[in-house]
Structure formats: C-alpha cells, structure tokens
Amino acid sequence: MSPAQRFIGRSRDALIAAGVALALWQGIVWATGVPAFILPGPWRVATTLVANIGLIADHAMITIAEVLIGLVVGAALGAVTALHLMVSPAARRIALPIMVFSQAVPVFALAPILTLWLGYGMASKIAMALLIIYFPVVSTFYDGLRRTDPGLIDLARTMGATPARTLLFLRLPAGLPAFGSGLRLAAVYAPIGAVIGEWVGASKGLGYLMLLANGRAKTDLMFASLFVLAAFAVALYALVSVLTRRMTSWSRESTDTI
Amino acid sequence: MTQAPDIRLSGDFHHAGRPLFSGLDFTVAAGGWTCLLGPSGVGKSTILRLIAGLDTGGSFSGKIAAGDGEPVAGRIAFMAQSDLLAPWLDVFGNVTLGARLRGEASDRTRARTLIEQVGLAEHAEKRPASLSGGMRQRVALARVLMEDRPIVLLDEPFAALDARTRAEMQELAFETLKGRTVLLVTHDPAEAVRLGDHIFILSEEGLAGIEAPALPSIREVDAPETLAMQARLFRALRGGVAT
C-alpha cells in the first residue's frame, strides 16, 4: 500500500468512527429526550459553534498562544536541563531527586498559587503549561541521551573524541527520538495545563469560556468550545508528531509509534 | 601511518573480587595478525578492551606497553561485532566520524577512495538501515582504515555474518590491514586458522600459544593444512591437548 492510499484509508476509517459517534450521541438525545441544557445534540452544538464563531475564536486565540508559548519554552528548558544533567554529576545528584519529588506535587494543586503570583493574565497559564510538560521532556530526553549505545561511546573514546563533541555529535542525535517522544507527550499535556490555569482564574481563554457557559446553562456553547479545544489539541499533536518524525527519520522508533 | 609496534600485556585482572586471569603475559606481534581464541567469558574481550584503554568493570594490575616505547593510547582503531555505525549518518558521515569527533577537517577525497576500496562507492549516501549486515561491516572497516592507526583491535567483527560474507570480509580485512599490528578476538577456530600469523587460546587454565600452519596467511578455507589445524584447534578448545 502506498502512503497516499494508507492516508485515504485511515481518513475514511476516522470519518466512519466520527459518524458513528455523532449518530450515537444524537440517538441518545432523541431516545431519552433530555433537555438541551443538560445534553445538546451534535447539530445544536454545530449551529451554536457557527453562530458564536467570533466569540469562540477570540478565546481560542488566547488559549492557543498560552499553549504554544508554554510548549516552546518548556521544551527548550527541558532540553537544556537534560543536557546539563548529562554532563554534570553534581546536577544529577542534586537536581534529579528534587525533580522526582516535585512530580509528587500535583501540578493542578499549584494552579491557584500560580494565579496568585502571576495574576489572571496569560503568564500564569503559560507557567502551568510549562510546568506540566517540563518533567516529561527532561526525563525522556535525558533517558535518550544516557542510553546512547555504549559501543558508540567506546568507539568515540578510541577515536580520541572530546567529551563535548561526543555529547554534540553522538549523544545528542542518538537522544533525538526520545526527545521526540517527550515532545509528543508535551503536545498532549500542554493544553491540559493551560485550560486548568484558565479554570482557576482567568477572564479570557477557552477554559474560561467553558466554565462561563456551563455556569449559565449554555451547555451548547460549552460543548462548542470543548470541540474547538479538542480539535486544536489533536492538530497540535499531529503537527508535533510530523515534525519530530521528520527530525528523526532514520530511527525505527519514529515509524513504529502512532 | 607510523611503523606498527608490538604490544605486550602482562599482569592480573580481577572482576568482582575474583581473578579473571593472573600472571598473564601476552604479546601481540608487530605488523601481523594475532588471533586470540577461547570460549565466552574467559576474558578475551577484556584483554582487547584493556589494550584499547576502555572500561572493563574490573581492576587490572600490570603493564600494557608498545614495543617502541611510545604510548598505546591514540594509536589504535577498534572494530566490534556490532558495526557501531551511527544510524543518523550516511556511509560517508560514518567513515569520517573520527575527524568530526576530534574537531578536525576530514579528508573527503581519502574517505571516498576508502569507501570505493571496500566496494561501497554507490552506497556512500545511504544510511546504515538500508544496508545489509555485510555492507555495514564494510563501512566499519572503511572507518578503521580512515583512522589509519598502526594498531587495529578486532572484537569478533565477522561473527554475525553469514558464511560467504564472512569469508569475503576476512579477505578484504586481511588485504586492507596489511602491515598493521592486528589483534583479532574470535571464538571461531576456522577464522583464527585462516588469518592468524600467531594463534593463542585463552582458557580458564591460562594462555597457550599454538603454532600457526606453515602456509602464509591468508589461507584457503579448504587447504588440507588449514582443515587439519582447524580440527586441532577445535580439540584444544574443547579441553584436549593442543600440540
């Protein structure tokens, strides 16, 4: 099967799955006769989405900006941290236990304090997204750097390589597939972080809009916002996935995983 | 390349508190092939790693020195059973890896010539994943040649290849590594008999030198002397008398 055929096949499967889910949803609404403020049908959600597209887009832009900034800054910080852990035994001794301990604190619990410190604007949400992705990026990339084939490292030593060049030309490229996995995880987590930040305290963003709509029993608007958030999250994952695979096209890992 | 020296390793090696070998005195002759045979776990690879200056996970007390009095470090090239190619680099990038790791400019013309010499001219832009096992070992050999060191340490480099590819690789390696001091660690008596100017068996009892066949190497696989020698080595490896 050619890649194009495979793509068409997979798209068709996805459309069928979406169609079945929508039909099931509409069927439940019809069969149970629940009022629209409890569970609106998909058609009603769609018309609400179209009618409020300007409002939703305004809020979506805020959330998207928070997620992207958090993702880029978090990934960069995570990559630098992983490289630092690799070269510095002192950093490993001191920072690793702190990092593991910090993971025992649920990031959700930090949201109120972040809002207190950084205010109701975008900064506290960016910080949430960043915090939630930082550890997965560090831990996957550090693992990848560490697990470079020891034979290659031996070879580098017999070749008279300097430690810095071994890191740059062997460990770094060897760790890229693992870094790619970390980034894909980050793409899934970052929107969660931003939305939780918005729930705790915000005046803009999709999370805020969902909470607002929910409170006013505008359940259709809540679902429409949720749909946009989910669509963005999926698109972000797909984009990061394509980019990271292109970055490591030589790795078997990059074709095996979804 | 400078004149290839001999290397002498003498001393004791302890691993996890237990001696792996003691009172060992092993010489790799200058400018020829020395084959070190033996079953797994007796310390063949450890000897090779000691000479290469690599971590062994144990403690060595003794002396490793080259016959010309110069240090061994910096004069060796290393080839292992797994090709140790960087999967993200193409053939050319792998062959010139050493220069990049040392921060030197690589001699591109020489790299092209060596890739051609090992018969991979058409594959220079391919990555290891699209090469066969035999081709990958050719790349590793070209990388060794590119390093141009007088001492070459081979840790079962042909063990994972099929019989025909292995014979071809043995011939290619013998041809291209002429004049260098080569230590080949292997568990295959046939390989040792084909290539060895000097053959040693390392076992739990210690090191035993075996007289190589009178024929000059590289020897035909099916010559009567080769076959007879192979049988003797096989018996010796199984604990018989190696004379």
XYZ file of C-alpha atoms in Angstrom:
501
model
C 0.000 0.000 0.000
C 1.355 3.422 -0.896
C 1.447 6.200 1.756
C -1.302 8.061 -0.158
C -3.576 5.006 -0.133
C -2.841 4.431 3.524
C -3.715 8.049 4.268
C -7.013 7.785 2.380
C -7.805 4.516 4.144
C -7.079 5.970 7.563
C -9.049 9.147 6.842
C -12.032 7.053 5.762
C -11.828 4.991 8.973
C -11.654 8.173 11.043
C -14.712 9.635 9.257
C -16.686 6.463 9.837
C -15.722 6.449 13.533
C -16.729 10.112 13.885
C -20.019 9.436 12.066
C -20.849 6.520 14.368
C -20.046 8.590 17.474
C -22.209 11.518 16.300
C -25.104 9.217 15.400
C -24.879 7.552 18.805
C -24.855 10.948 20.522
C -27.868 12.218 18.540
C -29.616 8.875 19.142
C -29.197 9.206 22.917
C -30.592 12.766 22.828
C -33.637 11.631 20.848
C -34.237 8.432 22.767
C -34.001 9.934 26.265
C -35.467 13.336 25.443
C -33.042 15.113 27.792
C -33.382 18.901 27.669
C -30.757 20.761 25.660
C -29.269 22.478 28.739
C -28.282 19.033 30.060
C -27.104 17.460 26.818
C -27.462 19.282 23.495
C -27.340 17.189 20.325
C -24.465 17.462 17.868
C -26.500 19.510 15.380
C -27.336 22.113 18.001
C -23.689 22.282 19.065
C -22.675 22.783 15.441
C -25.109 25.654 14.902
C -24.001 27.254 18.196
C -20.392 26.956 17.053
C -21.170 28.702 13.779
C -23.293 31.401 15.461
C -20.615 32.171 18.082
C -17.543 31.603 15.951
C -16.188 35.127 16.580
C -16.504 34.815 20.347
C -15.018 31.324 20.433
C -12.163 32.299 18.100
C -11.226 35.260 20.340
C -10.948 32.991 23.356
C -9.301 30.180 21.377
C -6.508 32.522 20.231
C -5.627 33.226 23.859
C -5.527 29.532 24.785
C -3.539 28.628 21.659
C -0.981 31.349 22.412
C -0.636 30.139 26.012
C -0.162 26.537 24.906
C 2.348 27.311 22.150
C 4.461 29.633 24.307
C 4.378 27.126 27.176
C 5.282 24.306 24.812
C 8.224 26.065 23.174
C 9.662 27.491 26.403
C 9.044 24.258 28.350
C 10.623 22.095 25.635
C 13.646 24.392 25.396
C 14.111 24.488 29.179
C 13.612 20.726 29.354
C 16.192 20.073 26.624
C 18.770 22.324 28.280
C 18.119 20.669 31.649
C 18.537 17.170 30.190
C 21.844 18.138 28.550
C 23.004 19.675 31.801
C 22.070 16.543 33.769
C 24.060 14.502 31.247
C 27.300 16.468 31.638
C 27.174 17.317 35.324
C 27.271 14.614 38.017
C 26.582 17.308 40.626
C 23.399 18.319 38.790
C 22.333 14.666 38.706
C 22.905 14.232 42.450
C 21.139 17.425 43.451
C 18.544 18.168 40.770
C 17.245 14.683 39.973
C 15.797 13.961 43.458
C 14.248 17.432 43.553
C 12.662 16.876 40.175
C 11.268 13.500 41.124
C 9.911 14.921 44.378
C 8.375 17.862 42.531
C 6.450 15.373 40.413
C 4.754 14.102 43.566
C 3.077 17.526 43.891
C 0.082 17.548 41.538
C 0.509 20.468 39.123
C -3.237 21.122 39.479
C -2.681 21.996 43.112
C -0.223 24.676 42.061
C -2.692 26.453 39.765
C -4.208 28.712 42.469
C -0.820 29.767 43.777
C 0.433 30.469 40.265
C -2.593 32.655 39.666
C -1.863 34.463 42.924
C 1.750 35.058 41.943
C 1.419 35.724 38.223
C -2.053 37.222 38.030
C -5.140 36.496 35.967
C -3.451 37.094 32.615
C -1.671 34.683 30.285
C 1.501 34.376 32.378
C 0.008 32.019 34.972
C -1.421 29.751 32.229
C 1.853 29.688 30.328
C 3.547 28.730 33.599
C 1.017 25.902 34.096
C 1.567 24.528 30.577
C 5.321 24.833 31.044
C 5.325 23.100 34.433
C 3.182 20.226 33.227
C 5.422 19.439 30.224
C 8.822 20.201 31.737
C 9.316 16.900 33.550
C 8.213 14.573 30.706
C 10.555 16.404 28.311
C 13.506 16.292 30.715
C 13.017 12.676 31.673
C 12.525 11.292 28.138
C 15.382 13.306 26.623
C 17.776 12.570 29.496
C 16.955 8.883 29.130
C 17.672 9.053 25.413
C 20.994 10.808 25.979
C 22.001 8.278 28.606
C 21.033 5.243 26.569
C 23.273 6.040 23.642
C 24.831 2.746 22.512
C 27.797 2.274 24.902
C 29.702 0.737 21.987
C 29.487 4.044 20.129
C 30.806 5.865 23.190
C 33.708 3.364 23.419
C 34.407 3.902 19.751
C 34.448 7.668 20.258
C 36.975 7.227 23.058
C 39.330 5.159 20.888
C 38.998 7.869 18.235
C 40.213 10.482 20.686
C 36.901 12.383 20.875
C 36.474 15.223 23.337
C 33.570 14.852 25.825
C 31.834 17.951 24.434
C 31.993 16.616 20.886
C 30.828 13.170 21.999
C 27.791 14.871 23.538
C 27.143 17.026 20.483
C 27.767 14.509 17.695
C 26.788 11.193 19.316
C 24.587 11.533 22.386
C 22.513 14.444 21.120
C 21.465 12.851 17.812
C 21.066 9.445 19.487
C 18.735 11.064 22.051
C 16.562 12.844 19.486
C 13.987 10.036 19.039
C 13.422 10.013 22.810
C 13.216 13.817 22.778
C 10.601 13.444 20.037
C 8.521 11.150 22.289
C 8.830 13.744 25.042
C 7.621 16.494 22.722
C 4.649 14.410 21.592
C 3.684 13.860 25.239
C 4.160 17.583 25.839
C 1.808 18.404 22.955
C -0.899 16.378 24.698
C -0.267 17.785 28.189
C 0.258 21.459 27.398
C -3.411 22.234 26.516
C -4.494 20.496 29.738
C -2.185 22.726 31.752
C -3.388 25.918 30.092
C -7.091 25.051 30.481
C -6.702 24.177 34.154
C -4.966 27.501 34.623
C -7.924 29.200 32.980
C -10.431 27.369 35.173
C -8.750 28.560 38.331
C -8.784 32.206 37.396
C -8.979 33.973 34.068
C -11.034 36.427 32.071
C -10.110 35.016 28.657
C -9.458 31.686 27.007
C -11.416 28.567 26.085
C -11.247 27.182 29.628
C -12.757 30.383 30.946
C -15.443 30.376 28.240
C -16.386 26.758 29.004
C -16.738 27.498 32.704
C -18.766 30.631 31.966
C -21.079 28.834 29.521
C -21.519 25.946 31.951
C -22.457 28.310 34.784
C -25.134 29.932 32.674
C -26.563 26.607 31.459
C -25.402 27.402 27.907
C -24.363 23.823 27.542
C -24.305 24.035 23.747
C -21.697 26.821 23.907
C -19.718 24.767 26.423
C -19.674 21.821 24.006
C -18.784 24.040 21.059
C -15.782 25.446 22.993
C -14.797 21.960 24.060
C -14.934 20.800 20.448
C -12.630 23.627 19.337
C -10.217 22.859 22.176
C -10.141 19.161 21.243
C -9.656 19.973 17.548
C -6.735 22.242 18.414
C -5.178 19.611 20.707
C -5.395 16.945 18.004
C -3.976 19.310 15.359
C -1.125 20.284 17.666
C -0.296 16.632 18.348
C -0.370 15.825 14.631
C 1.906 18.773 13.833
C 4.433 17.937 16.563
C 4.292 14.300 15.536
C 5.099 15.080 11.891
C 7.902 17.481 12.862
C 9.563 15.120 15.332
C 9.363 12.195 12.892
C 10.928 14.266 10.164
C 13.680 15.215 12.617
C 14.460 11.526 13.269
C 13.506 9.839 10.012
C 16.468 7.471 10.468
C 15.034 5.959 13.635
C 12.877 2.882 13.560
C 11.121 4.181 16.664
C 9.782 7.109 14.641
C 7.839 4.874 12.275
C 6.652 2.273 14.774
C 4.767 4.546 17.131
C 1.473 6.258 16.330
C 50.864 5.565 9.323
C 53.876 5.083 11.568
C 55.692 1.759 11.941
C 53.385 -0.781 13.607
C 54.756 -1.787 17.020
C 54.198 -4.961 19.007
C 52.193 -4.767 22.225
C 52.843 -6.625 25.425
C 50.274 -7.042 28.136
C 51.313 -8.609 31.419
C 49.563 -8.723 34.760
C 46.472 -9.775 36.687
C 42.850 -8.884 36.269
C 40.159 -9.062 38.957
C 36.474 -8.765 38.383
C 34.040 -8.509 41.313
C 36.747 -9.706 43.693
C 37.570 -12.806 41.667
C 40.568 -13.192 39.400
C 39.698 -13.489 35.716
C 43.322 -14.108 34.815
C 46.585 -13.819 36.702
C 50.227 -13.877 35.710
C 49.235 -13.373 32.105
C 51.965 -12.495 29.607
C 50.582 -11.846 26.151
C 52.339 -10.326 23.180
C 50.653 -9.101 20.023
C 53.319 -9.358 17.344
C 54.216 -6.299 15.298
C 52.826 -5.889 11.810
C 50.807 -9.095 11.617
C 47.641 -10.868 12.713
C 47.461 -12.304 16.212
C 44.327 -14.329 16.900
C 43.051 -14.804 20.415
C 40.690 -17.758 20.615
C 38.692 -19.035 23.510
C 35.262 -19.768 24.927
C 32.980 -16.980 26.092
C 33.669 -15.442 29.470
C 37.381 -16.207 29.836
C 38.431 -12.609 29.276
C 39.285 -12.341 25.559
C 37.345 -9.147 25.126
C 38.683 -7.846 28.437
C 42.236 -8.143 27.115
C 41.239 -6.277 23.991
C 39.462 -3.567 25.984
C 42.473 -3.188 28.284
C 44.736 -2.588 25.291
C 42.142 -0.186 23.827
C 42.045 1.716 27.129
C 38.312 1.158 27.592
C 36.322 0.498 30.788
C 36.361 -3.169 31.786
C 34.357 -3.098 35.006
C 37.242 -4.730 36.879
C 40.718 -3.895 38.108
C 43.922 -4.576 36.226
C 47.325 -4.518 37.785
C 50.218 -4.899 35.414
C 51.652 -3.342 32.335
C 50.489 -2.661 28.810
C 53.202 -1.271 26.573
C 54.119 -0.969 22.937
C 57.479 -2.347 21.835
C 58.683 1.019 20.564
C 58.190 2.640 23.961
C 55.525 5.068 22.710
C 52.117 5.075 24.420
C 49.464 2.717 23.026
C 46.648 5.218 23.508
C 45.889 7.268 20.419
C 47.394 4.675 18.104
C 44.568 2.136 17.987
C 41.491 1.637 15.855
C 38.644 -0.552 17.078
C 36.034 -2.706 15.368
C 33.402 -4.782 17.150
C 30.830 -7.478 16.398
C 28.063 -4.915 16.070
C 29.004 -2.448 13.363
C 28.707 0.553 15.744
C 27.534 2.781 12.935
C 25.637 5.944 13.833
C 22.164 5.306 12.340
C 21.574 9.001 11.611
C 24.708 9.365 9.461
C 25.139 8.076 5.926
C 28.075 5.881 4.921
C 30.280 8.899 4.215
C 29.372 10.533 7.532
C 30.166 7.332 9.424
C 33.522 6.875 7.739
C 34.526 10.445 8.601
C 33.088 10.307 12.145
C 36.517 10.229 13.842
C 37.625 13.556 12.377
C 34.326 15.187 13.359
C 34.632 13.871 16.930
C 38.149 15.287 17.195
C 37.167 18.605 15.634
C 39.465 18.119 12.647
C 38.724 18.659 8.992
C 38.158 15.306 7.322
C 39.990 14.306 4.171
C 36.980 13.870 1.883
C 38.941 12.538 -1.061
C 40.557 9.850 1.060
C 37.180 8.899 2.527
C 35.740 8.498 -1.000
C 38.729 6.339 -2.006
C 38.345 4.081 1.040
C 34.587 3.718 0.527
C 35.369 2.693 -3.029
C 38.050 0.283 -1.809
C 35.526 -1.596 0.353
C 33.148 -1.692 -2.630
C 30.504 0.757 -1.426
C 31.040 3.652 -3.855
C 27.397 3.527 -4.958
C 26.122 3.463 -1.399
C 28.054 6.409 0.072
C 24.880 8.445 0.627
C 22.872 5.616 2.196
C 22.136 5.253 5.875
C 23.051 2.044 7.733
C 19.411 0.893 7.971
C 19.280 0.407 4.205
C 22.485 -1.661 4.085
C 22.959 -5.396 4.672
C 24.958 -6.686 7.656
C 27.968 -7.392 5.440
C 27.851 -3.918 3.902
C 27.629 -2.321 7.347
C 30.786 -4.169 8.424
C 32.474 -2.888 5.264
C 31.598 0.629 6.365
C 33.073 -0.119 9.799
C 36.219 -1.408 8.096
C 36.456 1.727 5.938
C 36.132 3.775 9.133
C 39.035 1.817 10.685
C 41.119 2.438 7.546
C 40.181 6.127 7.623
C 41.553 6.376 11.161
C 44.839 4.998 9.776
C 46.199 3.717 13.089
C 49.130 1.285 13.311
C 47.295 -0.950 15.810
C 43.900 -2.458 14.973
C 41.793 -4.267 17.553
C 39.033 -6.508 16.212
C 36.457 -7.923 18.636
C 34.697 -10.718 16.724
C 33.891 -8.352 13.871
C 32.703 -11.076 11.490
C 30.791 -13.263 13.952
C 27.333 -12.049 12.969
C 27.829 -12.507 9.218
C 26.749 -15.440 7.057
C 29.491 -17.862 5.966
C 30.088 -16.403 2.493
C 30.048 -12.762 3.595
C 32.334 -13.683 6.487
C 34.921 -15.258 4.168
C 34.778 -12.193 1.895
C 35.147 -9.814 4.816
C 38.121 -11.789 6.157
C 39.839 -11.452 2.787
C 39.027 -7.751 2.494
C 40.202 -7.018 6.038
C 43.393 -9.028 5.540
C 44.139 -7.201 2.298
C 43.454 -3.701 3.630
C 45.053 -4.051 7.069
C 48.420 -5.291 5.784
C 51.407 -4.011 7.713
C 49.416 -3.143 10.817
C 49.530 -4.853 14.194
C 46.188 -6.621 14.328
C 44.637 -8.361 17.325
C 41.616 -10.458 16.399
C 39.488 -11.822 19.209
C 37.321 -14.670 17.970
C 35.595 -17.854 19.062
C 35.776 -19.367 15.598
C 38.765 -21.744 15.066
C 38.327 -21.569 11.284
C 38.742 -17.807 11.361
C 41.857 -17.981 13.532
C 43.405 -20.579 11.221
C 42.694 -18.524 8.102
C 44.063 -15.247 9.375
C 46.463 -15.836 12.259
C 50.215 -15.387 11.992
C 50.128 -16.150 15.693
C 47.346 -18.033 17.437
C 46.616 -18.137 21.159
C 43.964 -19.947 23.125
C 42.772 -18.335 26.314
C 41.020 -20.676 28.721
C 40.392 -20.975 32.460
C 43.869 -22.550 32.742
C 45.554 -19.577 31.140
C 47.066 -18.610 27.826
C 48.509 -21.176 25.411
C 50.336 -20.330 22.205
C 49.599 -22.553 19.219
C 51.909 -22.823 16.284
C 50.193 -21.463 13.188
C 50.220 -23.523 9.965
C 53.324 -23.200 7.805
C 51.270 -21.759 4.917
C 51.369 -17.970 4.783
C 48.118 -16.263 5.634
C 45.523 -15.588 4.388
C 44.978 -19.319 3.985
C 42.497 -21.098 1.759
C 39.475 -22.318 3.705
C 39.756 -25.819 2.218
C 43.563 -26.379 2.169
C 44.456 -29.655 3.968
C 46.776 -27.830 6.404
C 44.027 -25.376 7.258
C 41.500 -28.107 7.865
C 43.885 -30.177 9.976
C 44.830 -27.142 12.032
C 41.190 -26.242 12.464
C 40.493 -29.716 13.853
C 43.417 -29.404 16.283
C 42.252 -26.011 17.477
C 38.742 -27.318 17.922
C 40.036 -30.178 20.090
C 42.185 -27.775 22.076
C 39.206 -25.503 22.662
C 37.236 -28.465 23.973
C 39.956 -29.111 26.519
C 42.074 -31.636 24.618
C 45.816 -31.440 24.030
C 46.803 -28.672 21.711
C 50.047 -29.954 20.303
